[in-house]
Short mmCIF file of C-alpha atoms in Angstrom, two decimals:
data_model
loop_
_atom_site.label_atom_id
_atom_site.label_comp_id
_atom_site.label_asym_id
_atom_site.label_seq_id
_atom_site.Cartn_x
_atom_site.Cartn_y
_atom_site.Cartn_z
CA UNK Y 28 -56.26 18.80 18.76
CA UNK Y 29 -54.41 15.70 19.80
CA UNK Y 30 -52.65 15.44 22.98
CA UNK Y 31 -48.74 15.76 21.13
CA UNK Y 32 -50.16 18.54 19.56
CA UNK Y 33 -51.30 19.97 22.99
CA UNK Y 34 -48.58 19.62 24.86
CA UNK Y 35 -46.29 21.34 21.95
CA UNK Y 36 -48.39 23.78 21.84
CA UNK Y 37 -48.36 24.55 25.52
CA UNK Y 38 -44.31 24.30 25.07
CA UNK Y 39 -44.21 26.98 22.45
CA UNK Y 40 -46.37 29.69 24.17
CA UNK Y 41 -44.06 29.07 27.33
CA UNK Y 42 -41.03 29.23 25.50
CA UNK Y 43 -41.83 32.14 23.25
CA UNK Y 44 -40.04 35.17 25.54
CA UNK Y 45 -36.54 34.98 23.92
CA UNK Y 46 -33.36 33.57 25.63
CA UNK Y 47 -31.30 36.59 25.09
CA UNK Y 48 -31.61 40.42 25.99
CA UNK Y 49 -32.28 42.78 23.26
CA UNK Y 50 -29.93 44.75 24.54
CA UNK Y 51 -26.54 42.77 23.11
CA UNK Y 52 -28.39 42.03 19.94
CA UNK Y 53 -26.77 43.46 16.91
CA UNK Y 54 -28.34 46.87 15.90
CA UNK Y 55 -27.98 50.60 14.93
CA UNK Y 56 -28.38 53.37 17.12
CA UNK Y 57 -27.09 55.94 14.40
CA UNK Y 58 -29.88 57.01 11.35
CA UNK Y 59 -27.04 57.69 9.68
CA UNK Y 60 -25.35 54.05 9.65
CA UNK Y 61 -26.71 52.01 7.11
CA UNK Y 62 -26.34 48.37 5.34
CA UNK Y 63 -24.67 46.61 8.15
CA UNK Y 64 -22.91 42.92 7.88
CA UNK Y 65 -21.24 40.98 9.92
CA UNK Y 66 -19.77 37.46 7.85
CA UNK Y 67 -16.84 35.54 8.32
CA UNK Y 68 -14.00 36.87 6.19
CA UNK Y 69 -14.22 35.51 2.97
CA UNK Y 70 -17.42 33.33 3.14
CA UNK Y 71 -20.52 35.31 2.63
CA UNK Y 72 -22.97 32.34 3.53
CA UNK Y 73 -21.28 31.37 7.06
CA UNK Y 74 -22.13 32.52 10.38
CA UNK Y 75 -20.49 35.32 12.05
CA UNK Y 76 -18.56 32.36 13.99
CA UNK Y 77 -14.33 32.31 13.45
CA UNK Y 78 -12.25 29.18 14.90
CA UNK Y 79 -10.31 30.86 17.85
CA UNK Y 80 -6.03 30.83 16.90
CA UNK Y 81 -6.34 30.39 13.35
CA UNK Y 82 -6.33 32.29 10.07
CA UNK Y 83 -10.21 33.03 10.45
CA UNK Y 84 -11.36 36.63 10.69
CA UNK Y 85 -14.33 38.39 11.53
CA UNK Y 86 -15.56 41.35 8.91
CA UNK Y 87 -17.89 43.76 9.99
CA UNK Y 88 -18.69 46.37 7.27
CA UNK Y 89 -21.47 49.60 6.95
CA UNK Y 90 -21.80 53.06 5.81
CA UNK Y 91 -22.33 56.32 7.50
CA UNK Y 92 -24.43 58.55 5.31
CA UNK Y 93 -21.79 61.54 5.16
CA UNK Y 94 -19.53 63.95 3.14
CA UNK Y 95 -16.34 63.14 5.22
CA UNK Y 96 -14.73 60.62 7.59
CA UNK Y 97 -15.78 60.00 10.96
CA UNK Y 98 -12.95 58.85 13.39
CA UNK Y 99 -14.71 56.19 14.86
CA UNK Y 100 -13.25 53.39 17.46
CA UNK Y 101 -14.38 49.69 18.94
CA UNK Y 102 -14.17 47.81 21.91
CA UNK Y 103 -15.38 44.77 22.90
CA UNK Y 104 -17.66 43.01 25.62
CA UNK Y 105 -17.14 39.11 26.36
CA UNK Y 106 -20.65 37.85 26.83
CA UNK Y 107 -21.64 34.64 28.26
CA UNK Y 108 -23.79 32.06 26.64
CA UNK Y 109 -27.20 33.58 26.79
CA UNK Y 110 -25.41 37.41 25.84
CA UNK Y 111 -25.05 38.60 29.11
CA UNK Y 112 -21.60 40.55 30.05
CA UNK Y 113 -19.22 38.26 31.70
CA UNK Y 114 -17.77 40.46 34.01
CA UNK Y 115 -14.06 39.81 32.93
CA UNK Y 116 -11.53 42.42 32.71
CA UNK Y 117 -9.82 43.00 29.12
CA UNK Y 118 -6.55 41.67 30.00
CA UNK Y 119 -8.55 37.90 30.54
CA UNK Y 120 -10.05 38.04 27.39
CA UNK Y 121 -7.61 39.59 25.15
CA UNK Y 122 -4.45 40.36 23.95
CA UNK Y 123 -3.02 43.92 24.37
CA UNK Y 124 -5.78 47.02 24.85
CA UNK Y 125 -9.66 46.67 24.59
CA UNK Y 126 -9.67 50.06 22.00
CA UNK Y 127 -9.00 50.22 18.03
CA UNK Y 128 -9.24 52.96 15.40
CA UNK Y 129 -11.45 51.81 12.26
CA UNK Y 130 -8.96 52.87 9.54
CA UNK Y 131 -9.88 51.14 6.45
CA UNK Y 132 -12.57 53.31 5.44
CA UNK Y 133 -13.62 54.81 1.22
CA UNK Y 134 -15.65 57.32 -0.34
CA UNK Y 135 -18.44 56.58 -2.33
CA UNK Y 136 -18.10 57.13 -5.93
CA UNK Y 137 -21.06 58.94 -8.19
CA UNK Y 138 -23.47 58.16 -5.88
CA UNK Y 139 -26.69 60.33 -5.64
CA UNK Y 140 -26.32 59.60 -1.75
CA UNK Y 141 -22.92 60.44 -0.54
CA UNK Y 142 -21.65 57.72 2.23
CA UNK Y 143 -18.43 56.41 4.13
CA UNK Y 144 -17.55 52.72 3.97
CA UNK Y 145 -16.19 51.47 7.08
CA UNK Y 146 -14.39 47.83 7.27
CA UNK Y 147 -13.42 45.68 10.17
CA UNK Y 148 -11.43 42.46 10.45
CA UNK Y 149 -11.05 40.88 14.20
CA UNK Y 150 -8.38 39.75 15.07
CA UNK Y 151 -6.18 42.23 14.14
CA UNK Y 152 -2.86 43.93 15.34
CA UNK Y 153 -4.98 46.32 17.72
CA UNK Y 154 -7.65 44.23 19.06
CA UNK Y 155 -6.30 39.85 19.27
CA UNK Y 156 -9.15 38.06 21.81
CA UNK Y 157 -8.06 35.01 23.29
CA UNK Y 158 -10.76 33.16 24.97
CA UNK Y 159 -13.75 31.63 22.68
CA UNK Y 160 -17.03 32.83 23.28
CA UNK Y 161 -19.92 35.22 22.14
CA UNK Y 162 -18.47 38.91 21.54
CA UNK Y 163 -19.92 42.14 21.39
CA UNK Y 164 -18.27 44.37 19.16
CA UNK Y 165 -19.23 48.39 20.40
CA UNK Y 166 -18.33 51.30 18.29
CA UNK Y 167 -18.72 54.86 18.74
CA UNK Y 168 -17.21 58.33 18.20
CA UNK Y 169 -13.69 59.48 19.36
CA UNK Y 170 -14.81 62.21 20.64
CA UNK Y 171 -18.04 60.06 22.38
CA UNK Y 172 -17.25 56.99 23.55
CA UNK Y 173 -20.11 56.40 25.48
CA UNK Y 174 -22.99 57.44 22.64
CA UNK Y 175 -22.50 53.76 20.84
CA UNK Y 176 -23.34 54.40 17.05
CA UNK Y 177 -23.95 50.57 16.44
CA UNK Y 178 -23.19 47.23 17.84
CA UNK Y 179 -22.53 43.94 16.46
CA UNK Y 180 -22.13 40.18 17.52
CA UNK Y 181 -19.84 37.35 16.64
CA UNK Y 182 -18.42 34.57 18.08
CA UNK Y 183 -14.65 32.58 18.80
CA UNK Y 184 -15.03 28.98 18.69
CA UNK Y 185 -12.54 26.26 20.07
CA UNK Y 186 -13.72 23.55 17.82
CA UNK Y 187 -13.14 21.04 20.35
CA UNK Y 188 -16.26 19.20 20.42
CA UNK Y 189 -17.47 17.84 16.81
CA UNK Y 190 -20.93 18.11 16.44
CA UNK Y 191 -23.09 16.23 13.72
CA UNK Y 192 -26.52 17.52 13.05
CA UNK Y 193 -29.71 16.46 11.11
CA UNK Y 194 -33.12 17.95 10.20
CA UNK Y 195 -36.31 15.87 9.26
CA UNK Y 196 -39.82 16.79 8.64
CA UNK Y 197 -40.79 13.59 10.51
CA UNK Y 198 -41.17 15.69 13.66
CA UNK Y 199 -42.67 13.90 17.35
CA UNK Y 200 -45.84 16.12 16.35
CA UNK Y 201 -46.32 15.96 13.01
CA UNK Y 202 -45.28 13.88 9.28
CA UNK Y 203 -44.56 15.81 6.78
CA UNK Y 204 -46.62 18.55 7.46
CA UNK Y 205 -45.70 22.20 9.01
CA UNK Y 206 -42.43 21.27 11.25
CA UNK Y 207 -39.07 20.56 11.07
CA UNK Y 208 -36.93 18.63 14.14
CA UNK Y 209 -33.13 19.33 14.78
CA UNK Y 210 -31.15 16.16 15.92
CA UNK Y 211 -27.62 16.23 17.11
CA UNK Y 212 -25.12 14.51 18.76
CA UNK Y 213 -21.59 16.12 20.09
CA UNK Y 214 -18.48 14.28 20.66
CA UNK Y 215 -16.89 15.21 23.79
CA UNK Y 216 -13.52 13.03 23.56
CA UNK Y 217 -11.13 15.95 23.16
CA UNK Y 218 -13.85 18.69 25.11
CA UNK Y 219 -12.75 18.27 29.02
CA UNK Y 220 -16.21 18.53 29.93
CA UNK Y 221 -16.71 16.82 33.54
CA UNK Y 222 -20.43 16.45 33.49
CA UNK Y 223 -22.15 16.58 30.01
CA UNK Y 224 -25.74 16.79 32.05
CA UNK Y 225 -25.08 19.91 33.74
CA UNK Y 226 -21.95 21.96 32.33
CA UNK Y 227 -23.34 21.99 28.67
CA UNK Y 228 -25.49 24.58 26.97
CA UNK Y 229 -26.75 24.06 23.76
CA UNK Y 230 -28.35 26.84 21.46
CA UNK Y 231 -29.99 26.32 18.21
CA UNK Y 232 -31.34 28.96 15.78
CA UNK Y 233 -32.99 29.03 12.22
CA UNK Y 234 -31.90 31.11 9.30
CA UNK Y 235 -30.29 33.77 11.77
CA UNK Y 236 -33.29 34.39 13.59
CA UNK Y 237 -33.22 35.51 17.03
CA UNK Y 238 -36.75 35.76 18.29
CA UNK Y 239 -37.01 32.01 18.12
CA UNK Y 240 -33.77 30.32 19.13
CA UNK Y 241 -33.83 27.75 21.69
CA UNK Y 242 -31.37 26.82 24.64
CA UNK Y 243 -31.20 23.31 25.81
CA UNK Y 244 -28.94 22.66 29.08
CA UNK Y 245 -28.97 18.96 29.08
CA UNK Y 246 -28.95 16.30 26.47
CA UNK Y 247 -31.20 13.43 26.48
CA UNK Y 248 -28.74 10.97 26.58
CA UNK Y 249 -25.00 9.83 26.66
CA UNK Y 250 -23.69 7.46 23.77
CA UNK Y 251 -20.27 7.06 25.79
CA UNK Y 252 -18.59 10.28 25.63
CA UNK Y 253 -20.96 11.73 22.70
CA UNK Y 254 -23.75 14.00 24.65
CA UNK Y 255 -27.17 12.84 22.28
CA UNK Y 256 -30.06 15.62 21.83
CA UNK Y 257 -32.80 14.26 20.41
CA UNK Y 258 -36.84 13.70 20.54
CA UNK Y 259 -36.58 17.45 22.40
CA UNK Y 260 -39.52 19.64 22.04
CA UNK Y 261 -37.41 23.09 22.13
CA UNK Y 262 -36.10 21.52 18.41
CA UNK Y 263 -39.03 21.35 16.84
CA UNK Y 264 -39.60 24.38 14.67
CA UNK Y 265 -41.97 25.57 12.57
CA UNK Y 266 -40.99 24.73 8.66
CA UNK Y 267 -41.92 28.94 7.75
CA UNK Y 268 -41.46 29.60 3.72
CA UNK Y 269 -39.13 30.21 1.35
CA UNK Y 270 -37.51 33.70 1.96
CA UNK Y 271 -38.65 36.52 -0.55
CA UNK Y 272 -36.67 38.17 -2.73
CA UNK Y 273 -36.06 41.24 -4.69
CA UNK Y 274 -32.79 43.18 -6.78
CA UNK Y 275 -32.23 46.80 -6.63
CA UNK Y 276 -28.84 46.64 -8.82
CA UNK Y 277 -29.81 49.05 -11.85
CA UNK Y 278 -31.06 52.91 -11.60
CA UNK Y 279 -32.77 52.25 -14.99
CA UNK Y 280 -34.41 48.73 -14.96
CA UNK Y 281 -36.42 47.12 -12.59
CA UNK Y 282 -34.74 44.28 -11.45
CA UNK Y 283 -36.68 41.00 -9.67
CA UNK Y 284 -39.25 41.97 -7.24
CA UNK Y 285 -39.14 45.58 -8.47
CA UNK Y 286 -42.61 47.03 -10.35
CA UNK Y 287 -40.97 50.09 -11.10
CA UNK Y 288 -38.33 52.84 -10.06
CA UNK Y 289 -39.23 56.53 -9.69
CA UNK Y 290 -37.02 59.42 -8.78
CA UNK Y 291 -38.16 62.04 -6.44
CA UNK Y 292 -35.23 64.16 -5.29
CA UNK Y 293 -33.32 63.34 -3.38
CA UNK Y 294 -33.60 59.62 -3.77
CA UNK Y 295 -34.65 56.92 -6.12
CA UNK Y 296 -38.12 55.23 -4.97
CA UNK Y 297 -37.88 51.34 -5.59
CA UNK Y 298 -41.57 50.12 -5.87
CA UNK Y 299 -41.50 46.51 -5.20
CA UNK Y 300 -44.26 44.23 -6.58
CA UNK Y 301 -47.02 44.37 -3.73
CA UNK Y 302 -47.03 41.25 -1.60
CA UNK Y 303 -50.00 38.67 -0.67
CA UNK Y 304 -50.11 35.93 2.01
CA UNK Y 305 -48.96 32.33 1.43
CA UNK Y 306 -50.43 30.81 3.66
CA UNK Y 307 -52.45 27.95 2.10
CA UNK Y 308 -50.82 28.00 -1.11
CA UNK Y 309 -48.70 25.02 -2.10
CA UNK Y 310 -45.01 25.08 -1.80
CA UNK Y 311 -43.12 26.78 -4.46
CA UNK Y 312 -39.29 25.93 -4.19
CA UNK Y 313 -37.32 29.30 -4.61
CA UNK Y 314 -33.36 29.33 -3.81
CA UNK Y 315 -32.81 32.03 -1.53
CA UNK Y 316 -29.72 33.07 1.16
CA UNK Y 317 -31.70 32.17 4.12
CA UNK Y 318 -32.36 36.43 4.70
CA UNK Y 319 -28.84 37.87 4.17
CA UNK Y 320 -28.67 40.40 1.48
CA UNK Y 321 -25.56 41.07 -0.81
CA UNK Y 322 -24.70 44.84 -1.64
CA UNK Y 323 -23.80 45.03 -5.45
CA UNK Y 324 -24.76 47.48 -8.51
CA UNK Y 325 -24.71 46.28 -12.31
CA UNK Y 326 -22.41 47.96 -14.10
CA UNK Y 327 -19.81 48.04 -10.99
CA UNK Y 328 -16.90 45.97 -9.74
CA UNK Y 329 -16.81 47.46 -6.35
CA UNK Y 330 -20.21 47.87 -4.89
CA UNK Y 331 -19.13 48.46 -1.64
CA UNK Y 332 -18.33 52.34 -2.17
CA UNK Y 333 -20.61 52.68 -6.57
CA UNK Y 334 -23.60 50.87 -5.16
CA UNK Y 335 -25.80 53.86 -4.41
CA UNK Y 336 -28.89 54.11 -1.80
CA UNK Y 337 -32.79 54.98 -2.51
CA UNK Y 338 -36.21 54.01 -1.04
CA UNK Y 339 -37.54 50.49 -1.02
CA UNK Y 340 -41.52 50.26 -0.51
CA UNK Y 341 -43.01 47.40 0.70
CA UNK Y 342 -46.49 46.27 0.53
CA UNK Y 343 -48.63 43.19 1.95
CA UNK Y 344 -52.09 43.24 0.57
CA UNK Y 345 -54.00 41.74 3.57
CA UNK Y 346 -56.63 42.62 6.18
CA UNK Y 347 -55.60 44.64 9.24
CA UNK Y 348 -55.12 42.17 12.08
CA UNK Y 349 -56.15 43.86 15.09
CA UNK Y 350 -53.75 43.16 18.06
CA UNK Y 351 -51.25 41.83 15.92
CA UNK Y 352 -47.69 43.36 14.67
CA UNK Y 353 -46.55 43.13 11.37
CA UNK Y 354 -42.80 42.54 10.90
CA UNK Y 355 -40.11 42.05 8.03
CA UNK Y 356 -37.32 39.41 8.44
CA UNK Y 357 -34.20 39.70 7.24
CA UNK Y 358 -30.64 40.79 7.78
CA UNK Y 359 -31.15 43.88 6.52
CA UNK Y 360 -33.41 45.20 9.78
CA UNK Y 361 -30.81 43.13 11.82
CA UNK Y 362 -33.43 40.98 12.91
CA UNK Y 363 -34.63 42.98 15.68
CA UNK Y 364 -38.53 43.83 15.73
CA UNK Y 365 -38.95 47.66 15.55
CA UNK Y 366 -40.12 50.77 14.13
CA UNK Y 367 -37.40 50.29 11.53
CA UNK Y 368 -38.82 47.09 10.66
CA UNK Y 369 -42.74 47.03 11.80
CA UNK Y 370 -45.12 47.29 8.86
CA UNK Y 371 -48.15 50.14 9.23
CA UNK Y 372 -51.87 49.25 7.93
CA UNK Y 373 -52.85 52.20 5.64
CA UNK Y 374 -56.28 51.81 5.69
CA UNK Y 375 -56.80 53.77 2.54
CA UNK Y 376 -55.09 50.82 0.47
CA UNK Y 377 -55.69 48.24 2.67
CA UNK Y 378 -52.57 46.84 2.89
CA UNK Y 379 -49.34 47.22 5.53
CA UNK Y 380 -46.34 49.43 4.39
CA UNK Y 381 -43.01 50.16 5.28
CA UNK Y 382 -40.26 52.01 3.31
CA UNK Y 383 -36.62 51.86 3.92
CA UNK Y 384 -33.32 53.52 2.64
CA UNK Y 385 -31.33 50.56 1.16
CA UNK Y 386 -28.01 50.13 -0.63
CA UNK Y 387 -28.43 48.73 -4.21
CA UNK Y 388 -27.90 44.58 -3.71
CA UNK Y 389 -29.86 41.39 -3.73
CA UNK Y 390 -32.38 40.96 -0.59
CA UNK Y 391 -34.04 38.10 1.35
CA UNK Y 392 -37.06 39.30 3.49
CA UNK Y 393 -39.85 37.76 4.93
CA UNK Y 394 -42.60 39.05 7.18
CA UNK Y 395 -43.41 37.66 10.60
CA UNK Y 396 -46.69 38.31 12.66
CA UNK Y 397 -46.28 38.78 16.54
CA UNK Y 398 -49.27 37.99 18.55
CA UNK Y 399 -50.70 40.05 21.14
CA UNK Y 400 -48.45 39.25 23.55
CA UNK Y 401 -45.91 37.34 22.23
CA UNK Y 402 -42.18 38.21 22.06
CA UNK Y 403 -41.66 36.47 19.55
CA UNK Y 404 -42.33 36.03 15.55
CA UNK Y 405 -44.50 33.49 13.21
CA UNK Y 406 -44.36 32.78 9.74
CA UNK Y 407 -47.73 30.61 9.86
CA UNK Y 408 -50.35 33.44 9.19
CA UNK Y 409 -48.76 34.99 6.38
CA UNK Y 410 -46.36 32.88 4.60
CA UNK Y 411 -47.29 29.65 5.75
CA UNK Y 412 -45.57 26.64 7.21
CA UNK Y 413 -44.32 23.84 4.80
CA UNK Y 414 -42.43 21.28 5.88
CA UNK Y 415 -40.16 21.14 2.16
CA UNK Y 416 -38.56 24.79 3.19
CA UNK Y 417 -35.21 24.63 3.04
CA UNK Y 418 -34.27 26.82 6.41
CA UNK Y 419 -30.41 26.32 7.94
CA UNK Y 420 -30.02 26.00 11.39
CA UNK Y 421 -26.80 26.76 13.49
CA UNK Y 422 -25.82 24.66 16.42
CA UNK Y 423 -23.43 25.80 19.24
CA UNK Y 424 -22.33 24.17 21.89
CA UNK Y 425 -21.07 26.11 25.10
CA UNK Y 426 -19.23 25.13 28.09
CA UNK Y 427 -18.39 26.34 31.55
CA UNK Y 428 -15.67 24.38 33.39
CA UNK Y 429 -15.39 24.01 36.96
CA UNK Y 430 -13.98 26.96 38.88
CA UNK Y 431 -14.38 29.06 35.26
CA UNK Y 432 -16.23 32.76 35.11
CA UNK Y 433 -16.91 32.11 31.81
CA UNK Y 434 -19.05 30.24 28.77
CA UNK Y 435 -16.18 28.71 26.62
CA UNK Y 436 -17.88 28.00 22.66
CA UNK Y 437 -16.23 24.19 22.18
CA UNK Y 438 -18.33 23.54 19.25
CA UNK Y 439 -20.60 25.09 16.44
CA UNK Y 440 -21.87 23.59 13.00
CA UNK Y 441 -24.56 24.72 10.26
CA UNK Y 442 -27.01 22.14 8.79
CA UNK Y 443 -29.65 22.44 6.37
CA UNK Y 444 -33.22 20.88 5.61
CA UNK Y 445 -32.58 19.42 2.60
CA UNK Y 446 -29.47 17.49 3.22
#
């Protein structure tokens, strides 16, 4: 191993224990809540981040497996930076009271599995925040506000700090190998920011991932009043693989990724094609949504409330890997690493399994292998690392100003590695 190589490697195992708790990440606390998303309104493929005093909205939407309503309310939590309460009181971060009712809600139609769906927009006439920032969007029972059925995160942004961002495989360690570098530089003319090298926080994450996004608190350099971040080795990331993918739109067909279906009441059993590793294999390009999935059944217009639910099985055909923890990827385990999401060896196939109850859609998933250890995922061991994956990466830019309690959001883009 060369000395670059050494010293990133030495970077990497220090900077594997996440910058954020676990306990603002986005998640379910409720077996009964299921296929969770959090988009900006009307753009499916964007970030969860809205441009504070405009038309942008935030929409959350799930299901509660039930026969009837559930009155169910919100709040929210201003977080700083790294997800971390603030500590401000409502009336500094929003407009009017810190409580809503969920009333847009529908019962599924001819559905095997009989389910609520609950949408959200924020901003709205209840709930108006005013300040940018990360958000934490609670919500729990009327009649138990503090047993918190699921949480969510999304962010305000005051767009005053233009930010442009690149991605090469030409990394500091490596050519055109395993790695991918994020460059960017962020104009500061219209951002009031006093001192660039100490009131700036930069945080960069890849395809939505949380286990391995990186804060930076000073840029390399100033180019006038544009803050430069560049040649850092917190931006190097590891290129991973082409997401996997699989359909479960049709009760009768097996759709991509699907072997076959079988139906064991109560529920419809969705074998998918049993997976092997990729690692060493050469790069096959496959257009994927970076790990969101997209609820929708075949012969329906409104999938939100037809679509119906049954059991997805996954399999990896590999050897057990003592020590090490098994995970899928994806949106639709929220990204956190748990039992909901943490393949089991079955040593009687030999491979690692997991089933889940899932809404009929289109899914991205890919599996990531924790290290005794670690905190923290990699997609080297089992799907490889090639440096021609296309992978987005967000950028956001945070600022506290002098005298200020709080992490203002002043910029935020989304770049890919093929552009």
């Amino acid at each position: 191993m060369d000395l670059r190589r050494c010293i990133y490697f030495c970077m990497v195992v220090l900077c594997s224990v996440p910058v954020f708790g676990s306990d603002t990440m986005t998640g379910i606390f409720d077996e009964k809540i299921k296929s969770l998303q959090v988009r900006l309104d009307g753009n499916d493929f964007a970030s969860p981040v809205a441009v504070l005093g405009s038309a942008d909205r935030i929409r959350i939407d799930f299901d509660r497996i039930a026969e009837d309503r559930d009155f169910l309310r919100y709040s929210l939590v201003h977080c700083s930076a790294r997800w971390q309460p603030s500590g401000l009181v409502d009336s500094e971060f929003l407009d009017g009271f810190n409580e809503g009712t969920i009333e847009d809600y529908d019962f599924s139609r001819a559905t095997t599995v009989h389910y609520v769906h609950y949408s959200l927009t924020i901003p709205n006439e209840q709930v108006s925040p005013r300040l940018s920032g990360n958000y934490l969007l609670k919500i729990y029972s009327e009649d138990n506000p503090d047993d918190v059925l699921l949480q969510c995160r999304f962010m305000l942004c005051e767009m005053t700090a233009p930010i442009e961002a690149s991605v090469s495989s030409r990394t500091d360690i490596d050519y055109n190998e395993a790695n991918q570098q994020v460059n960017f530089m962020v104009d500061l003319e219209r951002a009031e920011v006093d001192d660039p090298f100490n009131d700036l926080l930069a945080v960069v994450g890849q395809n939505g991932r949380l286990d391995n996004e990186v804060a930076i608190g000073h840029p390399l350099r100033l180019q006038g009043r544009k803050a430069v971040f560049e040649h850092l080795p917190k931006l190097i990331f590891e290129a991973g693989n082409e997401y996997r993918r699989f359909e479960i739109v049709s009760e009768q067909y097996p759709g991509m990724g699907v072997d076959y279906i079988d139906y064991f009441d109560p529920y419809r059993h969705y074998m998918l094609y049993v997976d092997t590793p990729r690692a060493g294999e050469p790069y096959s390009y496959d257009q994927t949504q970076h790990g969101r999935f997209f609820i929708r059944r075949a012969d329906s217009q409104d999938g939100d409330v037809d679509a119906d639910y049954g059991i997805v099985h996954f399999a990896l055909d590999m050897p057990e890997q003592p020590g090490t923890m098994i995970f899928i990827d994806g949106d639709l385990v929220q990204r956190r690493f748990g039992p909901e999401s943490r393949m089991q060896y079955n040593a009687a196939t030999g491979r690692y399994e997991l089933s889940m109850l899932l809404k009929q859609g289109a899914y991205n998933y890919r599996y990531l292998a924790v290290p005794p250890g670690a905190s923290r995922g990699y997609t080297g061991s089992i799907e490889g690392d090639n440096y021609q994956t296309v992978n987005e990466y967000d950028v956001k830019i945070y600022h506290r100003r002098r005298g200020e309690h709080y992490d203002r959001l002043i910029g935020f883009t989304t770049t890919r590695s093929d552009l």
